PDB file of C-alpha atoms in Angstrom:
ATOM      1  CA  UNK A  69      12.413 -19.943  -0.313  1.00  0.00           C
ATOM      2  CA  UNK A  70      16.261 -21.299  -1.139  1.00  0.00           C
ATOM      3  CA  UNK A  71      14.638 -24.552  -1.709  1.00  0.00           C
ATOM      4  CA  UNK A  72      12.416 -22.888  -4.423  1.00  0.00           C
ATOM      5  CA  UNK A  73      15.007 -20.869  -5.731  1.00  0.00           C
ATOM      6  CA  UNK A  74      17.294 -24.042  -6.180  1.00  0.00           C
ATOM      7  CA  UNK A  75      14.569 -26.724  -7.799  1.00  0.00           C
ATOM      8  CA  UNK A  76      11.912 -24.060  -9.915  1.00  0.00           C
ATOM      9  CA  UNK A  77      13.918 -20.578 -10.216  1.00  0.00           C
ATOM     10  CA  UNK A  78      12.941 -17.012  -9.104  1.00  0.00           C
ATOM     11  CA  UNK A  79       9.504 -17.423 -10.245  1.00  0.00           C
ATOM     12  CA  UNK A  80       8.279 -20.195  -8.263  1.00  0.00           C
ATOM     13  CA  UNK A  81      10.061 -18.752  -5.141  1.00  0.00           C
ATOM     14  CA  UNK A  82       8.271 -15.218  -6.210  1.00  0.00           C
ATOM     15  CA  UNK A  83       4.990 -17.107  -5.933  1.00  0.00           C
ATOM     16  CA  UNK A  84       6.086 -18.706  -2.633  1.00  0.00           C
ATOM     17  CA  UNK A  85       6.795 -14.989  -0.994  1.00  0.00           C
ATOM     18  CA  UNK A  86       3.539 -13.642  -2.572  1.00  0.00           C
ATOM     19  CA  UNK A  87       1.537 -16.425  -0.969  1.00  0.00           C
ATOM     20  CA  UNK A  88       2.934 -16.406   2.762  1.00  0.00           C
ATOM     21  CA  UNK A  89       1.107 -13.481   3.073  1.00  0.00           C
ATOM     22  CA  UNK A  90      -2.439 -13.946   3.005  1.00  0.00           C
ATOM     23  CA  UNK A  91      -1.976 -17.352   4.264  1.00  0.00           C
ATOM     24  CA  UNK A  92      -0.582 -15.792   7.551  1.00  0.00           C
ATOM     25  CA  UNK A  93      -3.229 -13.652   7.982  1.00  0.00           C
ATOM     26  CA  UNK A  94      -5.563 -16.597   7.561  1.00  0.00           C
ATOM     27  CA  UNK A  95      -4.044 -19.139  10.085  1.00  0.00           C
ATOM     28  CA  UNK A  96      -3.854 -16.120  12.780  1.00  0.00           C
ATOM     29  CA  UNK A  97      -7.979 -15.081  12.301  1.00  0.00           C
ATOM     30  CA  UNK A  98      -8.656 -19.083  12.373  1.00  0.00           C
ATOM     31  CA  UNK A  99      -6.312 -19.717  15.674  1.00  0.00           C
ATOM     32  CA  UNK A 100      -8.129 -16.817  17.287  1.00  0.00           C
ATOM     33  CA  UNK A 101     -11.462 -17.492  15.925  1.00  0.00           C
ATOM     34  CA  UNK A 102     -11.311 -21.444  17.208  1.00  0.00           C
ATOM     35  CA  UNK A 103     -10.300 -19.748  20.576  1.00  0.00           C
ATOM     36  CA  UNK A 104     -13.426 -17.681  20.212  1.00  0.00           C
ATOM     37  CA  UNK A 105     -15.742 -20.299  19.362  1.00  0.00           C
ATOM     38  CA  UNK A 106     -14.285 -23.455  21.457  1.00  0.00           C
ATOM     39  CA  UNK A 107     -12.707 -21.511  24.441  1.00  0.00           C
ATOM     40  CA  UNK A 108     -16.121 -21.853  25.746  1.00  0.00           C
ATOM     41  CA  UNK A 109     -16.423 -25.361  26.153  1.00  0.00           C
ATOM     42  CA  UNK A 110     -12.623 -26.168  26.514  1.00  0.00           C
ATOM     43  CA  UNK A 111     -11.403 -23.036  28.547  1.00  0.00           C
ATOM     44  CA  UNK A 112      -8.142 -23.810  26.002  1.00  0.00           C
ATOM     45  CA  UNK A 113      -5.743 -20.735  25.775  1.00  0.00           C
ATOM     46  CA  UNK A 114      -4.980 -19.117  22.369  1.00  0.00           C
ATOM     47  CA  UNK A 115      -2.478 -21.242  20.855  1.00  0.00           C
ATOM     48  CA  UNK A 116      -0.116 -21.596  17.702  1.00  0.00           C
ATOM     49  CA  UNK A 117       0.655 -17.909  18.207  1.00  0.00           C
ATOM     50  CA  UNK A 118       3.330 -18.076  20.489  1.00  0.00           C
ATOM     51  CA  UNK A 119       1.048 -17.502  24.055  1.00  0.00           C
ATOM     52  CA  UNK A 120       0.369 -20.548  24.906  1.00  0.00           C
ATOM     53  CA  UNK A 121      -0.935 -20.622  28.249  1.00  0.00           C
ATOM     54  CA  UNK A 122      -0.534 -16.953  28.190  1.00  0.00           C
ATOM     55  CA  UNK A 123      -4.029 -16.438  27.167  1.00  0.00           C
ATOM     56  CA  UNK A 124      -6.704 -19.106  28.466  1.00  0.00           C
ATOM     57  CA  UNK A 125      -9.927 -18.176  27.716  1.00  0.00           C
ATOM     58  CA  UNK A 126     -12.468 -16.440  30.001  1.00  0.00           C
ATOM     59  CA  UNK A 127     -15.730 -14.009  28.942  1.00  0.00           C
ATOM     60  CA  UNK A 128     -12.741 -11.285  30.866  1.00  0.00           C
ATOM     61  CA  UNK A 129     -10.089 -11.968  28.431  1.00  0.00           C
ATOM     62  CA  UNK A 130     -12.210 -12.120  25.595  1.00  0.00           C
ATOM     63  CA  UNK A 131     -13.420  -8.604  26.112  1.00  0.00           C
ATOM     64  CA  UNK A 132     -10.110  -7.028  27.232  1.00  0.00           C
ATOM     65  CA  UNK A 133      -8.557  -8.442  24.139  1.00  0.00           C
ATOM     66  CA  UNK A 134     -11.551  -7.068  22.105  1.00  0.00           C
ATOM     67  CA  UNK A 135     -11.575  -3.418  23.558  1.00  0.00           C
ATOM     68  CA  UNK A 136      -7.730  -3.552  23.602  1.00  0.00           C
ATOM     69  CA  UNK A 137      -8.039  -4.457  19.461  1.00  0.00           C
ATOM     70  CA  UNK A 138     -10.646  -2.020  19.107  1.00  0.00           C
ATOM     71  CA  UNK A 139      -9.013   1.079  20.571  1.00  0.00           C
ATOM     72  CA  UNK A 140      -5.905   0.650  18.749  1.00  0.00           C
ATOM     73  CA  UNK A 141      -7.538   0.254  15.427  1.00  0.00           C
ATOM     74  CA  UNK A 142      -9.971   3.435  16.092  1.00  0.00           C
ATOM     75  CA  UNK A 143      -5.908   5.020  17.378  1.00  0.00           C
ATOM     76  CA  UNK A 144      -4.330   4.283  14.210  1.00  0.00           C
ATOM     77  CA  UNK A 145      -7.336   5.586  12.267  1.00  0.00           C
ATOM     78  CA  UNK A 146      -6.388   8.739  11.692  1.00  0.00           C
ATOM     79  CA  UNK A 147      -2.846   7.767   9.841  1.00  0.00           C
ATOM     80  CA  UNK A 148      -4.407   5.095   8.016  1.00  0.00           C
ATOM     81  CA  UNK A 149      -3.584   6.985   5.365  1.00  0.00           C
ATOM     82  CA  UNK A 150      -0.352   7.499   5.782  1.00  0.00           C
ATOM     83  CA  UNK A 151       0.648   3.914   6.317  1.00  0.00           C
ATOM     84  CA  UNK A 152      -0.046   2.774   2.502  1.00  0.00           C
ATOM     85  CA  UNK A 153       2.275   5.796   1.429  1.00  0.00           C
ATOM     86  CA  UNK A 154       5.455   5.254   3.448  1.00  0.00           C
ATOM     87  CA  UNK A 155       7.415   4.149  -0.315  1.00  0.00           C
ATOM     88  CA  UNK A 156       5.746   7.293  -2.174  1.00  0.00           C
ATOM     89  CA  UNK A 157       6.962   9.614   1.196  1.00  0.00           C
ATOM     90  CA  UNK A 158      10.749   7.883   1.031  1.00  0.00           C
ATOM     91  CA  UNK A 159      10.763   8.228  -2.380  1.00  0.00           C
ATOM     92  CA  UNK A 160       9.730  11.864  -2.839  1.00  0.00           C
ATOM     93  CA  UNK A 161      12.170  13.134   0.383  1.00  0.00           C
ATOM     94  CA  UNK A 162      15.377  11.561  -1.855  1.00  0.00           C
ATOM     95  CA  UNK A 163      14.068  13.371  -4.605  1.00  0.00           C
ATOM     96  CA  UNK A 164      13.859  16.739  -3.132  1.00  0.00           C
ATOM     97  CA  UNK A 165      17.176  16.227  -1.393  1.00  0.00           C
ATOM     98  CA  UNK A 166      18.954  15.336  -4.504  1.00  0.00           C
ATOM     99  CA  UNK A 167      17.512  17.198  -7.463  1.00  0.00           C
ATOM    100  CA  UNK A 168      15.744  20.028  -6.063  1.00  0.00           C
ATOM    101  CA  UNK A 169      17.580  23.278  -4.701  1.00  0.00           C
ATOM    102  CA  UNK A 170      18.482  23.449  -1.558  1.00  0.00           C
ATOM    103  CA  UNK A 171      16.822  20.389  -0.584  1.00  0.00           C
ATOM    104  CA  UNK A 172      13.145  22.768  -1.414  1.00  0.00           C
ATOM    105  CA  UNK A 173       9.984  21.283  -2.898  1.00  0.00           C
ATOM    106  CA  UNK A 174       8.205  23.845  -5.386  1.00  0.00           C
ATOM    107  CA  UNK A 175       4.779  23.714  -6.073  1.00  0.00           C
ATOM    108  CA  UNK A 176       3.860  21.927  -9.666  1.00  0.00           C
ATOM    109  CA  UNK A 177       2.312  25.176 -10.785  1.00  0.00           C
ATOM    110  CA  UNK A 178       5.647  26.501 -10.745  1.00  0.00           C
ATOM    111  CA  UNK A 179       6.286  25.389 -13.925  1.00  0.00           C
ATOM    112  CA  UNK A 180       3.453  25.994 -15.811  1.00  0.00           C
ATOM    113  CA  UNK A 181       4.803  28.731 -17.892  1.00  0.00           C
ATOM    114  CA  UNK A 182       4.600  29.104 -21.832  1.00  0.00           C
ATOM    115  CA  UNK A 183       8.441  29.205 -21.803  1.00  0.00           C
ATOM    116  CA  UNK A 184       8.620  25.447 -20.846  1.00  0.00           C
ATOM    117  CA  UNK A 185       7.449  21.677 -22.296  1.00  0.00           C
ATOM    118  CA  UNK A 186       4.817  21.068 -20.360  1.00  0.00           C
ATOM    119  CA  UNK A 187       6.400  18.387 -18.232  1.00  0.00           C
ATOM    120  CA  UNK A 188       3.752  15.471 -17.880  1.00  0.00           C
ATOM    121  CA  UNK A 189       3.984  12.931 -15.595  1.00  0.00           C
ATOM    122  CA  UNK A 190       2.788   8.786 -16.256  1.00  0.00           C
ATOM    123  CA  UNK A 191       1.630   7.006 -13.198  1.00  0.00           C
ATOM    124  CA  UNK A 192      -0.980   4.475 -12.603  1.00  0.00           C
ATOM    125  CA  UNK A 193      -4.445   4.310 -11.131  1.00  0.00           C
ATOM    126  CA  UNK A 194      -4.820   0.911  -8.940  1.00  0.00           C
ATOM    127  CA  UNK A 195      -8.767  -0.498  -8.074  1.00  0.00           C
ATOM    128  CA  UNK A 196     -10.716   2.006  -9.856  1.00  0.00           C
ATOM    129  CA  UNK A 197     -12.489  -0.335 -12.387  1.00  0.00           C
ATOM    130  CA  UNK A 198     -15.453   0.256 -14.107  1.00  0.00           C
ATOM    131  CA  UNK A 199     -17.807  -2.814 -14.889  1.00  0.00           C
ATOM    132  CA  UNK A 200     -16.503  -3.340 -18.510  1.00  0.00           C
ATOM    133  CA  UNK A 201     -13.036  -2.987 -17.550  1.00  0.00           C
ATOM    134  CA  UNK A 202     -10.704  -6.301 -17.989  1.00  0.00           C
ATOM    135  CA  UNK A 203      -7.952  -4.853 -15.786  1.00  0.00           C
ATOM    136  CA  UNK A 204      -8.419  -2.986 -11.794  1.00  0.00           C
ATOM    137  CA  UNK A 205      -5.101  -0.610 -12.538  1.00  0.00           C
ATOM    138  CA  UNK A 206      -5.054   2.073 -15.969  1.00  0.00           C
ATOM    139  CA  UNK A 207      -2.453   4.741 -16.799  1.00  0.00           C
ATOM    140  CA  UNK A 208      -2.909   8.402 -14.884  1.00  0.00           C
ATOM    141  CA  UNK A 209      -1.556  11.465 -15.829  1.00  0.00           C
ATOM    142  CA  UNK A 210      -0.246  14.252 -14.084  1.00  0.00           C
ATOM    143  CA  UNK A 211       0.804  17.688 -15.912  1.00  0.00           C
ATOM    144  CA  UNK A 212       0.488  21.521 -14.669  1.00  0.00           C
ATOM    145  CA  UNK A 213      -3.273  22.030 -15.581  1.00  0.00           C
ATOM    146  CA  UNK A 214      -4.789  18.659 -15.241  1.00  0.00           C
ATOM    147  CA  UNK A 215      -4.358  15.048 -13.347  1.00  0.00           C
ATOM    148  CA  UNK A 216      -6.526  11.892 -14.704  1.00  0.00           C
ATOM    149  CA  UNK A 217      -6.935  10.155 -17.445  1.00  0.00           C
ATOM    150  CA  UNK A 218      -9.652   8.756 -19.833  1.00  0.00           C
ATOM    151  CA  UNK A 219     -11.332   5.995 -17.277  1.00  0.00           C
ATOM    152  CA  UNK A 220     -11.211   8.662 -14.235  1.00  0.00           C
ATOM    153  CA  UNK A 221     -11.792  12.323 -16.351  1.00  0.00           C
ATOM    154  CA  UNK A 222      -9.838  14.959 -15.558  1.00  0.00           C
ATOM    155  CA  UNK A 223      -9.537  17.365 -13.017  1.00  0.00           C
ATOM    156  CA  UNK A 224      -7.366  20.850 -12.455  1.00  0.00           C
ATOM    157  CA  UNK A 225      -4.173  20.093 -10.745  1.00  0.00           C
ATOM    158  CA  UNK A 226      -4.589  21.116  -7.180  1.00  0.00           C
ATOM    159  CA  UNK A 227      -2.903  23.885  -5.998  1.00  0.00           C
ATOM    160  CA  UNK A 228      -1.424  22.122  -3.163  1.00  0.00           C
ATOM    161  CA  UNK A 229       0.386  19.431  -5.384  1.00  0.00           C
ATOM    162  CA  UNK A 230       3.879  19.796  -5.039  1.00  0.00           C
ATOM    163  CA  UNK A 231       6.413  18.710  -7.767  1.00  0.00           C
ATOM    164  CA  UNK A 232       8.517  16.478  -5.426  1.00  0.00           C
ATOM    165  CA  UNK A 233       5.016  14.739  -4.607  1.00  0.00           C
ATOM    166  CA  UNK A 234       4.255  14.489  -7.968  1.00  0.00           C
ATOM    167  CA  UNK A 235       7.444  12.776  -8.836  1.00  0.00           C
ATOM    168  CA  UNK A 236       7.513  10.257  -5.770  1.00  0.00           C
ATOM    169  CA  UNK A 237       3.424   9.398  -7.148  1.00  0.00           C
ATOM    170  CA  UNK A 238       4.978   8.808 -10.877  1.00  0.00           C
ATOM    171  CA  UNK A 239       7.618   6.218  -9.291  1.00  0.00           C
ATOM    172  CA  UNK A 240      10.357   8.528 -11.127  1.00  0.00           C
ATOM    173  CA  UNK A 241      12.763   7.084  -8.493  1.00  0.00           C
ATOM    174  CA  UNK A 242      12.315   3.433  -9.300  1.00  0.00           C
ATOM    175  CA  UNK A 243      14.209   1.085 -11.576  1.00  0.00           C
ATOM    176  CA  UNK A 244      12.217  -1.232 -12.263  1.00  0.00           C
ATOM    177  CA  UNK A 245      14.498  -4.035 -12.981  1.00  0.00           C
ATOM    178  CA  UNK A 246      15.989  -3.642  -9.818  1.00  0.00           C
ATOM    179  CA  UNK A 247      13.124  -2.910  -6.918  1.00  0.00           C
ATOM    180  CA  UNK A 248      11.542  -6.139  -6.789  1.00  0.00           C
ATOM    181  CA  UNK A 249       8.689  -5.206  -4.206  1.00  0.00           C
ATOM    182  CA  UNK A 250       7.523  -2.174  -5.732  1.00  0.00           C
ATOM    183  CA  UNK A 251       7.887  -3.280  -9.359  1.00  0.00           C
ATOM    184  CA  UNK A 252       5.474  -6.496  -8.608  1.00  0.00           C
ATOM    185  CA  UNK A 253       2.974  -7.144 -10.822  1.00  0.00           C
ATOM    186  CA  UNK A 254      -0.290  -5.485 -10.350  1.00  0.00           C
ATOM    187  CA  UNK A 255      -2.546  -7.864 -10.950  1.00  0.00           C
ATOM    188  CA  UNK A 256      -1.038 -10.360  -8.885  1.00  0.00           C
ATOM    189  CA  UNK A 257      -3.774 -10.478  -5.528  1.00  0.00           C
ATOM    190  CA  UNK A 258      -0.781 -11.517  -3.251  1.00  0.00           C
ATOM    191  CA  UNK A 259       1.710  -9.438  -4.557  1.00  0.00           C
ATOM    192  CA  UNK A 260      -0.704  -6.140  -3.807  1.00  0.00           C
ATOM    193  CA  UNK A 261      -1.245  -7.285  -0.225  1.00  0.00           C
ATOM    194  CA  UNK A 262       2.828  -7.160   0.342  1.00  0.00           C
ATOM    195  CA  UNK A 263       2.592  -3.687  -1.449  1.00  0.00           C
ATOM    196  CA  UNK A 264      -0.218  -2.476   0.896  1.00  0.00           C
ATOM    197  CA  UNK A 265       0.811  -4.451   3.880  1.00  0.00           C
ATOM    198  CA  UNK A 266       4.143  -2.884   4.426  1.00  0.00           C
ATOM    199  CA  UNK A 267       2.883   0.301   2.974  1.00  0.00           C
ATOM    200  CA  UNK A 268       4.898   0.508  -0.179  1.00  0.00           C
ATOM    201  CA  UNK A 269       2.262   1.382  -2.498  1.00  0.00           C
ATOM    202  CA  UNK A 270       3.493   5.457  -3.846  1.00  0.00           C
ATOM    203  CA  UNK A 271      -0.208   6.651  -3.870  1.00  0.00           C
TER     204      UNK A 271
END
C-alpha cells in the first residue's frame, strides 16, 4: 500500500485496499477446496493458511471441520442482521448521547406536529434495482408520515422508528470528506464487500 501511495497516489492504493478483499476470500475457498478435492489421493494437510500439518486430511477431519463450520454459521444466524449494521448502531448511540436530552431517543412521530417543518431525512437505498435501472443504489427518504422513494413506493413510517435510528440510517454523522470507508463509492464491487464485511454499511 506505501508503495502505491508513493509511485500512483491515493487512488491506485484505494484500488489496491478494495481488491485484497475478495481476493482473500478467494485464495482461502481454493486452499481449502484443493484440500477437499486432492486430500484424498495425497492425505496433504490444509496448507497456505497457517496449519500446516495441523490439519492432514482424513474422511474424520473433513466432517468435523464441516459440522464445526456448519453449526457456527446456523449460531450466528440469528444476528446476521446485526453484523451489517454495527456503523449505523455506533453512529446513532453518539447521536443520542450528544444531541438528544438526556442521552433519550424519541420516537420520529414525535415530531410530526403542524407547528414544525416537517424534518425529512435523505438516505440511500443499496441493491434494490429494477431491470431498467443503470445504477443498484437510488435516493430514500425518510419524513414523519412516509419512508421510500419513487423506485421503492412509499410506505407509513413505522411506529417503532425512532429519530436517533433515523438519523444514524441518513449517515447525518458522517463527513464525507473525512470517513474514507463509509464514504466509498457505491458502485465500486470491492469497496461494498469492505462495507459489508466489517459491517459498516448504516442500514
Amino acid at each position: 500500500v506505501v508503495l502505491a501511495l508513493g509511485l500512483g497516489g491515493a487512488s491506485v492504493a484505494s484500488y489496491m485496499v478494495a481488491a485484497v478483499g475478495p481476493l482473500v476470500l478467494v485464495y482461502v475457498v481454493a486452499r481449502i477446496a484443493q484440500w477437499r478435492a486432492l486430500g484424498p489421493l495425497t492425505g496433504q494437510s490444509l496448507r497456505g493458511l497457517g496449519a500446516e500439518g495441523l490439519l492432514p486430511f482424513s474422511e474424520a477431519t473433513w466432517r468435523a471441520l464441516h459440522c464445526s463450520a456448519t453449526a457456527l454459521a446456523l449460531a450466528l444466524l440469528p444476528f446476521l442482521w446485526r453484523c451489517g449494521s454495527i456503523g449505523r448502531l455506533y453512529f446513532t448511540r453518539r447521536l443520542v448521547q450528544a444531541f438528544f436530552s438526556n442521552a433519550v431517543d424519541l420516537p420520529f412521530a414525535r415530531v410530526r406536529s403542524r407547528l414544525c417543518p416537517i424534518l425529512t431525512l435523505g438516505c440511500t437505498v443499496s441493491d434494490f434495482q429494477r431491470p431498467h435501472d443503470s445504477r443498484h443504489y437510488a435516493s430514500f427518504s425518510i419524513n414523519p408520515h412516509h419512508v421510500g422513494s419513487e423506485r421503492s413506493g412509499f410506505l407509513p413510517t413505522p411506529n417503532d422508528l425512532t429519530l436517533g435510528r433515523a438519523l444514524g440510517v441518513s449517515s447525518a454523522a458522517l463527513d464525507p470528506a473525512g470517513d474514507m470507508l463509509l464514504a466509498a463509492k457505491p458502485d465500486r464491487v470491492s469497496s461494498r464487500f469492505w462495507l459489508t464485511a466489517l459491517g459498516l454499511t448504516l442500514g
